[in-house]
Amino acid sequence: MLKITSKQLEVTALIRERIEGRLEKLSRHDVQLINPHVIITQEKQLFKIEASVGLPSGDLFAQAKSENLYAAITAMGQKLEKQLNRLTQKPQAQRHVPLIDDTESEFEYVYKEENAA
């Protein structure tokens, strides 16, 4: 269940719908979201959005600031998607694959002395 906390701002149905839409994109990765929590604060002219989402394999956290509330929601959602993509694709990444050096076995260098005295 999504929990949205707001300070100095009323959470309207449109704001809730936008946040739920961004978090639904995370569910495309077939990962169970555990206790997603979003905090919205308004600091002077900026909106600050923080989101923390628990996963079976770890936690995701993202925050974004913008003068436009919906732009901040979008930026926060993109950061969460990037983190989740990194977590889900990590086992498939091929890192530290040893390089096979076959150049010595395929090529024989023959040294000929020309102009030898």
Coordinates of C-alpha atoms in Angstrom, one line a residue:
M1 CA 0.0 0.0 0.0
L2 CA 1.4 3.4 -1.1
K3 CA 1.8 5.9 1.7
I4 CA 2.0 9.6 0.8
T5 CA 3.0 12.2 3.4
S6 CA 2.9 15.9 2.7
K7 CA 4.1 18.9 4.6
Q8 CA 2.6 22.3 3.9
L9 CA 0.7 20.9 0.9
E10 CA -2.6 19.1 0.4
V11 CA -2.3 15.9 -1.6
T12 CA -5.0 16.0 -4.3
A13 CA -6.4 13.1 -6.3
L14 CA -4.4 14.2 -9.3
I15 CA -1.1 14.3 -7.4
R16 CA -1.8 10.8 -5.9
E17 CA -2.7 9.5 -9.4
R18 CA 0.6 10.8 -10.9
I19 CA 2.7 9.3 -8.1
E20 CA 0.8 5.9 -8.4
G21 CA 1.4 6.0 -12.1
R22 CA 5.2 6.5 -11.7
L23 CA 5.3 3.6 -9.2
E24 CA 3.3 1.4 -11.5
K25 CA 6.2 1.6 -14.0
L26 CA 8.4 0.0 -11.4
S27 CA 6.1 -3.0 -11.3
R28 CA 7.0 -3.8 -14.9
H29 CA 10.2 -5.5 -13.6
D30 CA 8.2 -8.2 -11.8
V31 CA 9.5 -7.2 -8.4
Q32 CA 7.4 -6.9 -5.3
L33 CA 7.3 -3.4 -3.9
I34 CA 7.4 -3.4 -0.1
N35 CA 5.9 -0.3 1.7
P36 CA 6.5 2.4 -0.8
H37 CA 6.5 5.8 1.0
V38 CA 6.6 9.2 -0.7
I39 CA 7.2 12.5 1.2
I40 CA 6.3 15.8 -0.5
T41 CA 7.6 19.1 1.0
Q42 CA 7.5 22.6 -0.3
E43 CA 10.5 24.8 0.4
K44 CA 9.9 28.4 -0.7
Q45 CA 9.5 28.1 -4.5
L46 CA 10.8 24.5 -4.8
F47 CA 8.9 21.2 -4.4
K48 CA 11.0 18.4 -2.9
I49 CA 9.9 14.8 -3.3
E50 CA 11.5 11.8 -1.5
A51 CA 10.6 8.2 -2.2
S52 CA 11.7 5.1 -0.4
V53 CA 10.7 1.7 -1.7
G54 CA 11.6 -1.7 -0.1
L55 CA 12.4 -4.6 -2.3
P56 CA 13.1 -8.3 -1.4
S57 CA 16.7 -7.7 -2.6
G58 CA 17.3 -4.3 -1.1
D59 CA 15.9 -0.7 -0.9
L60 CA 15.5 2.1 -3.3
F61 CA 15.7 5.8 -2.4
A62 CA 15.3 8.8 -4.6
Q63 CA 14.7 12.5 -4.2
A64 CA 14.1 15.3 -6.7
K65 CA 13.6 19.0 -6.5
S66 CA 11.9 21.3 -9.0
E67 CA 9.8 24.4 -9.2
N68 CA 7.1 22.3 -10.9
L69 CA 5.5 19.6 -8.7
Y70 CA 4.8 17.2 -11.6
A71 CA 8.3 17.6 -13.0
A72 CA 9.7 16.6 -9.6
I73 CA 7.4 13.6 -9.5
T74 CA 8.7 12.5 -13.0
A75 CA 12.3 13.0 -12.1
M76 CA 11.9 11.0 -8.9
G77 CA 10.2 8.2 -10.8
Q78 CA 13.0 8.1 -13.4
K79 CA 15.6 7.8 -10.7
L80 CA 13.8 5.0 -9.0
E81 CA 13.5 3.2 -12.4
K82 CA 17.2 3.6 -13.1
Q83 CA 18.1 2.1 -9.7
L84 CA 15.6 -0.8 -10.1
N85 CA 16.9 -1.5 -13.6
R86 CA 20.5 -1.6 -12.2
L87 CA 19.4 -4.0 -9.5
T88 CA 17.5 -6.4 -11.7
Q89 CA 20.0 -6.4 -14.5
K90 CA 23.1 -6.8 -12.3
P91 CA 23.2 -10.7 -12.4
Q92 CA 23.1 -10.6 -16.2
A93 CA 26.0 -8.1 -16.6
Q94 CA 29.2 -9.7 -17.7
R95 CA 32.0 -8.1 -15.7
H96 CA 35.6 -9.1 -15.4
V97 CA 35.4 -11.6 -18.3
P98 CA 39.0 -12.8 -18.8
L99 CA 40.4 -12.1 -22.3
I100 CA 41.9 -15.0 -24.1
D101 CA 45.3 -14.2 -25.6
D102 CA 45.7 -16.5 -28.7
T103 CA 48.1 -14.3 -30.6
E104 CA 51.1 -16.2 -29.4
S105 CA 49.9 -19.6 -30.5
E106 CA 48.7 -18.4 -34.0
F107 CA 51.6 -16.4 -35.0
E108 CA 55.2 -17.5 -35.0
Y109 CA 57.9 -15.0 -35.5
V110 CA 60.9 -16.2 -37.4
Y111 CA 64.0 -14.0 -37.0
K112 CA 66.2 -14.0 -40.0
E113 CA 69.5 -12.3 -39.9
E114 CA 70.0 -10.4 -43.1
N115 CA 73.2 -8.5 -43.8
A116 CA 75.0 -10.5 -41.1
A117 CA 78.7 -10.2 -41.3

